[in-house]
């Protein structure tokens, strides 16, 4: 048997059904699906669970990361910790599988090789249609640089401590795992003899990224940061990346303990206030919940402040809430992502709320 891991958050049910239906029609049924829901909104996840549970080969697992930035690495690693088969295929909820794909996986299984696959990408218009696999019109196909859809031997994945959990939002995690496996003696093979997988269209992270604060969690420059992290790992020939407790989900208990904590410290956006919190207060907090709300200093919007600034008098210096967002998120993914935490931007975009249990 082989395990297929689907990392997932807040995608529409139609593409889930298309993907799972294509697995339901496989000529070889010797597989199971671990569907890792990395923090979909609770009211939405119930519908997803109901759909996923209607397939006999699927197992749904929910991790309470709804108030955290997306990390495909961490979602996959949760699934890897649950995997008990000798080989695993990392999938994507946007995939449509050719009906003999599982047969091909079994033929390719090799403890010293990691295979990744050429993928046919569909247009938005073609994605909206329901067809047999061979009837879809492919817009273009992926090249050797796209390594996201891969089959790995589990022992070797465990040996290199799985996907790098520093990587959040978008980019680099697939190239990184292949590079580290190569350094560990595993051959990386691009299967491009034929197209066995189709990818349903969706808007890319790059196009959705904004330079201003948004309700949806974003970190400016994270794509370049992830690429630099990949370069650094290559230059230093890194093989193992995570702590021993990689692949740990956020529990329901921790999530609701954070949610119910009703005492917050309010901090303004003064530069010295923010810097002191990031570099002094946050590292020192231990064994309790810390709840912080960042808001703009009321003085910043007063006429007195504006006049003093215009005439060149000394006034406080401020970070924008977007700058605080980027600095705080960078700190979290760098040093604190292993702790239970929640991060939320208010609907009116006037405050940032951060809670962590250390």
mmCIF file of C-alpha atoms in Angstrom:
data_model
loop_
_atom_site.group_PDB
_atom_site.id
_atom_site.type_symbol
_atom_site.label_atom_id
_atom_site.label_comp_id
_atom_site.label_asym_id
_atom_site.label_seq_id
_atom_site.Cartn_x
_atom_site.Cartn_y
_atom_site.Cartn_z
ATOM 1 C CA UNK A 1 0.000 0.000 0.000
ATOM 2 C CA UNK A 2 1.031 3.617 -0.600
ATOM 3 C CA UNK A 3 -0.105 6.725 1.286
ATOM 4 C CA UNK A 4 -1.174 9.915 -0.509
ATOM 5 C CA UNK A 5 -1.019 13.121 1.540
ATOM 6 C CA UNK A 6 -3.244 16.071 0.665
ATOM 7 C CA UNK A 7 -2.215 19.300 2.457
ATOM 8 C CA UNK A 8 -5.253 21.569 2.467
ATOM 9 C CA UNK A 9 -6.823 24.803 3.652
ATOM 10 C CA UNK A 10 -10.007 26.643 2.633
ATOM 11 C CA UNK A 11 -10.334 25.526 -0.981
ATOM 12 C CA UNK A 12 -13.676 24.931 -2.680
ATOM 13 C CA UNK A 13 -15.382 21.557 -2.450
ATOM 14 C CA UNK A 14 -15.763 21.148 -6.213
ATOM 15 C CA UNK A 15 -12.022 20.737 -6.820
ATOM 16 C CA UNK A 16 -11.755 18.376 -3.836
ATOM 17 C CA UNK A 17 -14.473 16.168 -5.296
ATOM 18 C CA UNK A 18 -12.861 16.168 -8.741
ATOM 19 C CA UNK A 19 -9.561 15.093 -7.260
ATOM 20 C CA UNK A 20 -10.949 12.365 -5.005
ATOM 21 C CA UNK A 21 -13.262 11.092 -7.744
ATOM 22 C CA UNK A 22 -10.235 10.562 -9.975
ATOM 23 C CA UNK A 23 -8.677 8.458 -7.214
ATOM 24 C CA UNK A 24 -11.902 6.551 -6.726
ATOM 25 C CA UNK A 25 -11.603 5.442 -10.349
ATOM 26 C CA UNK A 26 -8.031 4.136 -10.068
ATOM 27 C CA UNK A 27 -7.386 0.707 -11.532
ATOM 28 C CA UNK A 28 -5.245 -0.055 -8.479
ATOM 29 C CA UNK A 29 -6.978 0.635 -5.159
ATOM 30 C CA UNK A 30 -4.045 -0.309 -2.929
ATOM 31 C CA UNK A 31 -3.650 3.169 -1.442
ATOM 32 C CA UNK A 32 -4.968 5.403 1.315
ATOM 33 C CA UNK A 33 -5.362 9.177 1.487
ATOM 34 C CA UNK A 34 -4.400 11.273 4.499
ATOM 35 C CA UNK A 35 -6.296 14.535 4.100
ATOM 36 C CA UNK A 36 -4.574 17.086 6.344
ATOM 37 C CA UNK A 37 -6.754 20.132 6.904
ATOM 38 C CA UNK A 38 -4.296 22.791 8.087
ATOM 39 C CA UNK A 39 -6.734 25.071 9.835
ATOM 40 C CA UNK A 40 -9.671 25.675 7.524
ATOM 41 C CA UNK A 41 -12.337 27.849 9.094
ATOM 42 C CA UNK A 42 -14.265 25.659 11.537
ATOM 43 C CA UNK A 43 -17.667 26.266 9.918
ATOM 44 C CA UNK A 44 -16.188 25.365 6.515
ATOM 45 C CA UNK A 45 -14.159 22.373 7.672
ATOM 46 C CA UNK A 46 -17.322 20.482 8.681
ATOM 47 C CA UNK A 47 -18.464 20.425 5.048
ATOM 48 C CA UNK A 48 -15.007 19.362 3.899
ATOM 49 C CA UNK A 49 -14.859 16.571 6.467
ATOM 50 C CA UNK A 50 -18.280 15.298 5.389
ATOM 51 C CA UNK A 51 -17.180 15.151 1.740
ATOM 52 C CA UNK A 52 -13.803 13.558 2.459
ATOM 53 C CA UNK A 53 -15.317 10.963 4.791
ATOM 54 C CA UNK A 54 -17.667 9.820 2.030
ATOM 55 C CA UNK A 55 -14.703 8.145 0.306
ATOM 56 C CA UNK A 56 -13.701 4.787 1.762
ATOM 57 C CA UNK A 57 -9.967 5.307 1.145
ATOM 58 C CA UNK A 58 -9.633 8.678 2.929
ATOM 59 C CA UNK A 59 -8.786 9.696 6.487
ATOM 60 C CA UNK A 60 -9.471 13.290 7.504
ATOM 61 C CA UNK A 61 -7.220 15.013 10.041
ATOM 62 C CA UNK A 62 -7.760 18.548 11.322
ATOM 63 C CA UNK A 63 -4.991 20.690 12.810
ATOM 64 C CA UNK A 64 -6.053 23.912 14.518
ATOM 65 C CA UNK A 65 -3.864 26.340 12.552
ATOM 66 C CA UNK A 66 -6.664 28.589 11.315
ATOM 67 C CA UNK A 67 -5.119 31.704 12.869
ATOM 68 C CA UNK A 68 -1.639 31.022 11.576
ATOM 69 C CA UNK A 69 -0.026 31.622 8.182
ATOM 70 C CA UNK A 70 -0.158 28.788 5.679
ATOM 71 C CA UNK A 71 2.778 26.384 5.710
ATOM 72 C CA UNK A 72 2.654 23.564 3.197
ATOM 73 C CA UNK A 73 5.760 22.096 4.834
ATOM 74 C CA UNK A 74 4.106 21.854 8.236
ATOM 75 C CA UNK A 75 0.851 20.485 6.794
ATOM 76 C CA UNK A 76 2.738 17.775 4.887
ATOM 77 C CA UNK A 77 4.833 16.914 7.943
ATOM 78 C CA UNK A 78 1.702 16.350 10.022
ATOM 79 C CA UNK A 79 0.660 13.804 7.398
ATOM 80 C CA UNK A 80 4.119 12.228 7.308
ATOM 81 C CA UNK A 81 3.973 11.615 11.062
ATOM 82 C CA UNK A 82 0.752 9.666 10.481
ATOM 83 C CA UNK A 83 2.090 7.674 7.518
ATOM 84 C CA UNK A 84 2.766 3.972 8.096
ATOM 85 C CA UNK A 85 3.463 2.790 4.539
ATOM 86 C CA UNK A 86 6.988 2.462 3.063
ATOM 87 C CA UNK A 87 6.285 5.047 0.341
ATOM 88 C CA UNK A 88 4.329 8.287 0.289
ATOM 89 C CA UNK A 89 3.081 10.529 -2.512
ATOM 90 C CA UNK A 90 2.701 14.250 -1.790
ATOM 91 C CA UNK A 91 -0.341 15.456 -3.664
ATOM 92 C CA UNK A 92 -2.239 18.697 -4.150
ATOM 93 C CA UNK A 93 -5.972 19.196 -3.813
ATOM 94 C CA UNK A 94 -6.007 20.691 -7.310
ATOM 95 C CA UNK A 95 -4.881 17.441 -8.961
ATOM 96 C CA UNK A 96 -6.822 15.175 -11.277
ATOM 97 C CA UNK A 97 -5.204 11.722 -11.506
ATOM 98 C CA UNK A 98 -5.096 9.493 -14.571
ATOM 99 C CA UNK A 99 -6.822 6.229 -13.715
ATOM 100 C CA UNK A 100 -3.602 4.172 -13.786
ATOM 101 C CA UNK A 101 -1.506 6.574 -11.727
ATOM 102 C CA UNK A 102 -1.335 4.305 -8.655
ATOM 103 C CA UNK A 103 -0.142 1.449 -10.880
ATOM 104 C CA UNK A 104 2.705 3.667 -12.094
ATOM 105 C CA UNK A 105 3.661 4.568 -8.524
ATOM 106 C CA UNK A 106 3.990 0.928 -7.574
ATOM 107 C CA UNK A 107 6.169 0.213 -10.598
ATOM 108 C CA UNK A 108 8.490 3.103 -9.717
ATOM 109 C CA UNK A 109 8.952 2.389 -6.011
ATOM 110 C CA UNK A 110 12.642 2.352 -5.125
ATOM 111 C CA UNK A 111 14.149 3.059 -1.677
ATOM 112 C CA UNK A 112 16.984 5.021 -3.286
ATOM 113 C CA UNK A 113 14.910 7.208 -5.598
ATOM 114 C CA UNK A 114 12.469 10.112 -5.213
ATOM 115 C CA UNK A 115 10.228 10.618 -8.244
ATOM 116 C CA UNK A 116 8.450 13.807 -9.227
ATOM 117 C CA UNK A 117 6.032 14.105 -12.122
ATOM 118 C CA UNK A 118 5.306 16.180 -15.187
ATOM 119 C CA UNK A 119 1.922 17.876 -14.781
ATOM 120 C CA UNK A 120 -0.547 19.224 -17.295
ATOM 121 C CA UNK A 121 -1.917 22.612 -16.251
ATOM 122 C CA UNK A 122 -5.491 23.534 -17.090
ATOM 123 C CA UNK A 123 -6.891 26.961 -17.860
ATOM 124 C CA UNK A 124 -9.569 28.523 -15.685
ATOM 125 C CA UNK A 125 -12.176 27.763 -18.343
ATOM 126 C CA UNK A 126 -11.080 24.130 -18.691
ATOM 127 C CA UNK A 127 -10.995 23.695 -14.909
ATOM 128 C CA UNK A 128 -14.677 24.627 -14.736
ATOM 129 C CA UNK A 129 -15.551 21.663 -16.953
ATOM 130 C CA UNK A 130 -15.958 18.021 -15.953
ATOM 131 C CA UNK A 131 -14.414 15.614 -18.441
ATOM 132 C CA UNK A 132 -12.596 12.328 -18.705
ATOM 133 C CA UNK A 133 -8.874 12.739 -18.057
ATOM 134 C CA UNK A 134 -7.807 12.347 -21.696
ATOM 135 C CA UNK A 135 -10.424 14.823 -22.920
ATOM 136 C CA UNK A 136 -9.049 17.828 -21.047
ATOM 137 C CA UNK A 137 -7.205 20.434 -23.102
ATOM 138 C CA UNK A 138 -3.864 21.184 -21.442
ATOM 139 C CA UNK A 139 -2.621 24.795 -21.551
ATOM 140 C CA UNK A 140 0.999 23.891 -20.822
ATOM 141 C CA UNK A 141 2.988 21.387 -18.772
ATOM 142 C CA UNK A 142 5.444 21.635 -15.881
ATOM 143 C CA UNK A 143 9.197 21.295 -16.312
ATOM 144 C CA UNK A 144 11.976 19.712 -14.309
ATOM 145 C CA UNK A 145 12.062 22.637 -11.883
ATOM 146 C CA UNK A 146 8.573 21.941 -10.521
ATOM 147 C CA UNK A 147 9.055 19.244 -7.891
ATOM 148 C CA UNK A 148 5.914 19.614 -5.812
ATOM 149 C CA UNK A 149 4.204 16.345 -6.699
ATOM 150 C CA UNK A 150 6.558 13.631 -5.584
ATOM 151 C CA UNK A 151 6.819 10.075 -4.321
ATOM 152 C CA UNK A 152 9.311 9.489 -1.515
ATOM 153 C CA UNK A 153 10.583 6.494 0.431
ATOM 154 C CA UNK A 154 9.446 7.080 4.013
ATOM 155 C CA UNK A 155 12.600 5.928 5.774
ATOM 156 C CA UNK A 156 14.695 8.439 3.873
ATOM 157 C CA UNK A 157 12.177 11.236 4.469
ATOM 158 C CA UNK A 158 12.385 10.553 8.189
ATOM 159 C CA UNK A 159 16.186 10.449 8.048
ATOM 160 C CA UNK A 160 16.360 14.045 6.771
ATOM 161 C CA UNK A 161 13.631 15.214 9.199
ATOM 162 C CA UNK A 162 11.040 15.820 6.492
ATOM 163 C CA UNK A 163 10.055 19.181 4.983
ATOM 164 C CA UNK A 164 11.654 22.367 6.311
ATOM 165 C CA UNK A 165 9.190 23.953 8.744
ATOM 166 C CA UNK A 166 10.792 27.378 8.510
ATOM 167 C CA UNK A 167 9.155 27.710 5.085
ATOM 168 C CA UNK A 168 5.765 29.451 5.198
ATOM 169 C CA UNK A 169 3.365 30.995 2.689
ATOM 170 C CA UNK A 170 4.732 29.974 -0.716
ATOM 171 C CA UNK A 171 7.809 28.565 -2.361
ATOM 172 C CA UNK A 172 11.001 26.498 -2.028
ATOM 173 C CA UNK A 173 9.833 23.590 0.149
ATOM 174 C CA UNK A 174 9.710 21.105 -2.738
ATOM 175 C CA UNK A 175 13.099 21.980 -4.204
ATOM 176 C CA UNK A 176 14.562 21.957 -0.707
ATOM 177 C CA UNK A 177 13.420 18.434 0.189
ATOM 178 C CA UNK A 178 14.743 17.032 -3.095
ATOM 179 C CA UNK A 179 18.090 18.794 -2.635
ATOM 180 C CA UNK A 180 18.507 17.465 0.888
ATOM 181 C CA UNK A 181 17.572 13.938 -0.155
ATOM 182 C CA UNK A 182 20.153 14.092 -2.952
ATOM 183 C CA UNK A 183 22.786 15.093 -0.387
ATOM 184 C CA UNK A 184 21.665 12.097 1.679
ATOM 185 C CA UNK A 185 22.283 9.758 -1.282
ATOM 186 C CA UNK A 186 18.796 9.565 -2.804
ATOM 187 C CA UNK A 187 18.449 10.103 -6.550
ATOM 188 C CA UNK A 188 15.858 12.651 -7.680
ATOM 189 C CA UNK A 189 14.125 11.525 -10.884
ATOM 190 C CA UNK A 190 11.802 13.564 -13.110
ATOM 191 C CA UNK A 191 9.106 11.316 -14.617
ATOM 192 C CA UNK A 192 8.274 13.047 -17.896
ATOM 193 C CA UNK A 193 7.480 10.112 -20.177
ATOM 194 C CA UNK A 194 3.782 10.974 -20.094
ATOM 195 C CA UNK A 195 1.354 13.231 -18.257
ATOM 196 C CA UNK A 196 -0.326 11.352 -15.443
ATOM 197 C CA UNK A 197 -1.565 14.371 -13.501
ATOM 198 C CA UNK A 198 -3.614 17.468 -14.332
ATOM 199 C CA UNK A 199 -3.634 20.628 -12.229
ATOM 200 C CA UNK A 200 -6.818 22.668 -11.837
ATOM 201 C CA UNK A 201 -6.360 26.422 -12.210
ATOM 202 C CA UNK A 202 -6.269 28.811 -9.244
ATOM 203 C CA UNK A 203 -4.779 32.243 -8.610
ATOM 204 C CA UNK A 204 -1.114 32.091 -7.594
ATOM 205 C CA UNK A 205 0.212 33.462 -4.301
ATOM 206 C CA UNK A 206 2.442 35.881 -6.212
ATOM 207 C CA UNK A 207 -0.575 37.553 -7.804
ATOM 208 C CA UNK A 208 -2.498 37.782 -4.538
ATOM 209 C CA UNK A 209 0.352 39.402 -2.597
ATOM 210 C CA UNK A 210 -0.305 43.015 -1.512
ATOM 211 C CA UNK A 211 1.960 45.800 -0.234
ATOM 212 C CA UNK A 212 -0.635 46.964 2.279
ATOM 213 C CA UNK A 213 -2.074 45.294 5.361
ATOM 214 C CA UNK A 214 -4.831 42.798 4.575
ATOM 215 C CA UNK A 215 -7.113 40.602 6.663
ATOM 216 C CA UNK A 216 -5.559 37.611 4.917
ATOM 217 C CA UNK A 217 -2.138 36.912 6.409
ATOM 218 C CA UNK A 218 0.732 37.933 4.149
ATOM 219 C CA UNK A 219 4.430 38.637 4.586
ATOM 220 C CA UNK A 220 6.096 41.023 2.146
ATOM 221 C CA UNK A 221 9.123 39.540 0.411
ATOM 222 C CA UNK A 222 8.569 36.018 1.727
ATOM 223 C CA UNK A 223 9.090 34.392 -1.674
ATOM 224 C CA UNK A 224 12.585 35.874 -1.994
ATOM 225 C CA UNK A 225 13.268 35.014 1.638
ATOM 226 C CA UNK A 226 12.343 31.371 1.046
ATOM 227 C CA UNK A 227 14.537 31.258 -2.037
ATOM 228 C CA UNK A 228 17.456 32.696 -0.078
ATOM 229 C CA UNK A 229 16.877 30.038 2.581
ATOM 230 C CA UNK A 230 17.054 27.391 -0.147
ATOM 231 C CA UNK A 231 20.306 28.875 -1.502
ATOM 232 C CA UNK A 232 21.799 28.969 1.985
ATOM 233 C CA UNK A 233 20.883 25.322 2.594
ATOM 234 C CA UNK A 234 22.524 24.346 -0.693
ATOM 235 C CA UNK A 235 25.686 26.324 0.012
ATOM 236 C CA UNK A 236 26.012 24.789 3.470
ATOM 237 C CA UNK A 237 25.052 21.285 2.294
ATOM 238 C CA UNK A 238 22.274 21.048 4.882
ATOM 239 C CA UNK A 239 20.565 17.662 5.226
ATOM 240 C CA UNK A 240 18.571 17.839 8.474
ATOM 241 C CA UNK A 241 16.557 20.970 9.238
ATOM 242 C CA UNK A 242 13.918 20.612 11.948
ATOM 243 C CA UNK A 243 13.844 19.952 15.663
ATOM 244 C CA UNK A 244 12.959 16.440 16.811
ATOM 245 C CA UNK A 245 9.314 17.432 17.352
ATOM 246 C CA UNK A 246 8.619 18.212 13.690
ATOM 247 C CA UNK A 247 5.184 17.382 12.341
ATOM 248 C CA UNK A 248 3.322 18.343 15.520
ATOM 249 C CA UNK A 249 -0.240 19.639 14.975
ATOM 250 C CA UNK A 250 -1.958 22.314 17.034
ATOM 251 C CA UNK A 251 -4.385 20.578 19.383
ATOM 252 C CA UNK A 252 -7.995 21.555 19.938
ATOM 253 C CA UNK A 253 -7.199 22.140 23.624
ATOM 254 C CA UNK A 254 -4.388 24.597 22.880
ATOM 255 C CA UNK A 255 -6.427 26.378 20.225
ATOM 256 C CA UNK A 256 -9.409 27.038 22.502
ATOM 257 C CA UNK A 257 -7.195 27.893 25.448
ATOM 258 C CA UNK A 258 -5.695 30.676 23.340
ATOM 259 C CA UNK A 259 -9.113 31.732 22.061
ATOM 260 C CA UNK A 260 -10.612 31.995 25.536
ATOM 261 C CA UNK A 261 -7.740 33.966 27.017
ATOM 262 C CA UNK A 262 -9.309 37.388 27.592
ATOM 263 C CA UNK A 263 -6.485 39.543 28.939
ATOM 264 C CA UNK A 264 -4.421 41.475 26.397
ATOM 265 C CA UNK A 265 -1.544 43.915 26.659
ATOM 266 C CA UNK A 266 -2.021 46.854 24.300
ATOM 267 C CA UNK A 267 1.134 48.135 22.615
ATOM 268 C CA UNK A 268 1.405 51.122 20.323
ATOM 269 C CA UNK A 269 3.238 51.257 17.016
ATOM 270 C CA UNK A 270 6.135 53.352 18.355
ATOM 271 C CA UNK A 271 9.360 51.936 16.943
ATOM 272 C CA UNK A 272 11.012 51.506 20.349
ATOM 273 C CA UNK A 273 7.904 49.790 21.765
ATOM 274 C CA UNK A 274 7.738 47.280 18.930
ATOM 275 C CA UNK A 275 11.471 46.565 18.920
ATOM 276 C CA UNK A 276 11.554 46.054 22.678
ATOM 277 C CA UNK A 277 8.697 43.582 22.461
ATOM 278 C CA UNK A 278 10.282 41.583 19.633
ATOM 279 C CA UNK A 279 13.806 41.431 20.988
ATOM 280 C CA UNK A 280 13.340 41.575 24.779
ATOM 281 C CA UNK A 281 9.819 40.827 26.032
ATOM 282 C CA UNK A 282 8.799 38.026 23.666
ATOM 283 C CA UNK A 283 11.960 35.910 24.144
ATOM 284 C CA UNK A 284 11.677 36.172 27.948
ATOM 285 C CA UNK A 285 8.069 35.041 28.311
ATOM 286 C CA UNK A 286 7.827 31.422 29.456
ATOM 287 C CA UNK A 287 5.251 28.860 30.632
ATOM 288 C CA UNK A 288 2.181 31.055 30.215
ATOM 289 C CA UNK A 289 0.016 32.687 27.583
ATOM 290 C CA UNK A 290 1.097 36.050 26.250
ATOM 291 C CA UNK A 291 -1.570 38.116 24.499
ATOM 292 C CA UNK A 292 -0.639 41.316 22.657
ATOM 293 C CA UNK A 293 -2.669 43.794 20.648
ATOM 294 C CA UNK A 294 -0.791 46.262 18.459
ATOM 295 C CA UNK A 295 -2.618 49.506 17.658
ATOM 296 C CA UNK A 296 -1.670 52.868 16.244
ATOM 297 C CA UNK A 297 -0.727 55.471 18.826
ATOM 298 C CA UNK A 298 -3.667 57.942 19.073
ATOM 299 C CA UNK A 299 -1.174 60.807 19.175
ATOM 300 C CA UNK A 300 -0.073 59.953 15.622
ATOM 301 C CA UNK A 301 -3.376 61.198 14.194
ATOM 302 C CA UNK A 302 -3.550 64.440 16.198
ATOM 303 C CA UNK A 303 -3.047 67.919 14.775
ATOM 304 C CA UNK A 304 -0.358 68.565 17.382
ATOM 305 C CA UNK A 305 1.729 65.642 16.111
ATOM 306 C CA UNK A 306 1.344 66.700 12.488
ATOM 307 C CA UNK A 307 2.284 70.321 13.168
ATOM 308 C CA UNK A 308 5.324 69.371 15.263
ATOM 309 C CA UNK A 309 6.471 67.003 12.526
ATOM 310 C CA UNK A 310 6.093 69.664 9.828
ATOM 311 C CA UNK A 311 8.086 72.257 11.747
ATOM 312 C CA UNK A 312 10.842 69.763 12.532
ATOM 313 C CA UNK A 313 10.311 69.298 16.259
ATOM 314 C CA UNK A 314 11.035 65.983 17.951
ATOM 315 C CA UNK A 315 8.119 63.579 17.616
ATOM 316 C CA UNK A 316 7.775 59.825 18.151
ATOM 317 C CA UNK A 317 8.727 57.585 15.236
ATOM 318 C CA UNK A 318 6.296 54.916 14.207
ATOM 319 C CA UNK A 319 6.068 51.679 12.283
ATOM 320 C CA UNK A 320 2.996 51.237 10.134
ATOM 321 C CA UNK A 321 0.821 48.276 11.085
ATOM 322 C CA UNK A 322 1.952 46.619 7.858
ATOM 323 C CA UNK A 323 5.578 46.952 8.967
ATOM 324 C CA UNK A 324 4.700 45.506 12.382
ATOM 325 C CA UNK A 325 2.861 42.669 10.662
ATOM 326 C CA UNK A 326 5.892 41.783 8.556
ATOM 327 C CA UNK A 327 8.363 42.026 11.443
ATOM 328 C CA UNK A 328 6.199 39.998 13.812
ATOM 329 C CA UNK A 329 5.350 37.288 11.286
ATOM 330 C CA UNK A 330 9.029 36.962 10.390
ATOM 331 C CA UNK A 331 9.871 36.528 14.068
ATOM 332 C CA UNK A 332 7.155 33.910 14.485
ATOM 333 C CA UNK A 333 8.155 31.721 11.556
ATOM 334 C CA UNK A 334 11.831 32.048 12.470
ATOM 335 C CA UNK A 335 11.710 31.354 16.198
ATOM 336 C CA UNK A 336 8.223 30.561 17.518
ATOM 337 C CA UNK A 337 6.289 28.487 14.992
ATOM 338 C CA UNK A 338 6.704 25.326 17.106
ATOM 339 C CA UNK A 339 4.585 26.871 19.899
ATOM 340 C CA UNK A 340 0.786 27.074 19.924
ATOM 341 C CA UNK A 341 -0.063 30.601 18.827
ATOM 342 C CA UNK A 342 -2.741 32.631 17.083
ATOM 343 C CA UNK A 343 -2.307 35.658 14.850
ATOM 344 C CA UNK A 344 -5.191 37.768 13.605
ATOM 345 C CA UNK A 345 -5.674 41.114 11.912
ATOM 346 C CA UNK A 346 -8.878 42.900 12.816
ATOM 347 C CA UNK A 347 -11.567 43.316 10.189
ATOM 348 C CA UNK A 348 -11.111 47.100 10.187
ATOM 349 C CA UNK A 349 -7.313 46.632 9.746
ATOM 350 C CA UNK A 350 -6.653 48.798 12.802
ATOM 351 C CA UNK A 351 -5.112 46.228 15.130
ATOM 352 C CA UNK A 352 -2.970 43.084 15.136
ATOM 353 C CA UNK A 353 -3.725 40.455 17.760
ATOM 354 C CA UNK A 354 -1.065 37.919 18.723
ATOM 355 C CA UNK A 355 -1.277 35.197 21.356
ATOM 356 C CA UNK A 356 1.284 32.542 22.150
ATOM 357 C CA UNK A 357 1.551 29.746 24.685
ATOM 358 C CA UNK A 358 5.168 29.168 25.693
#
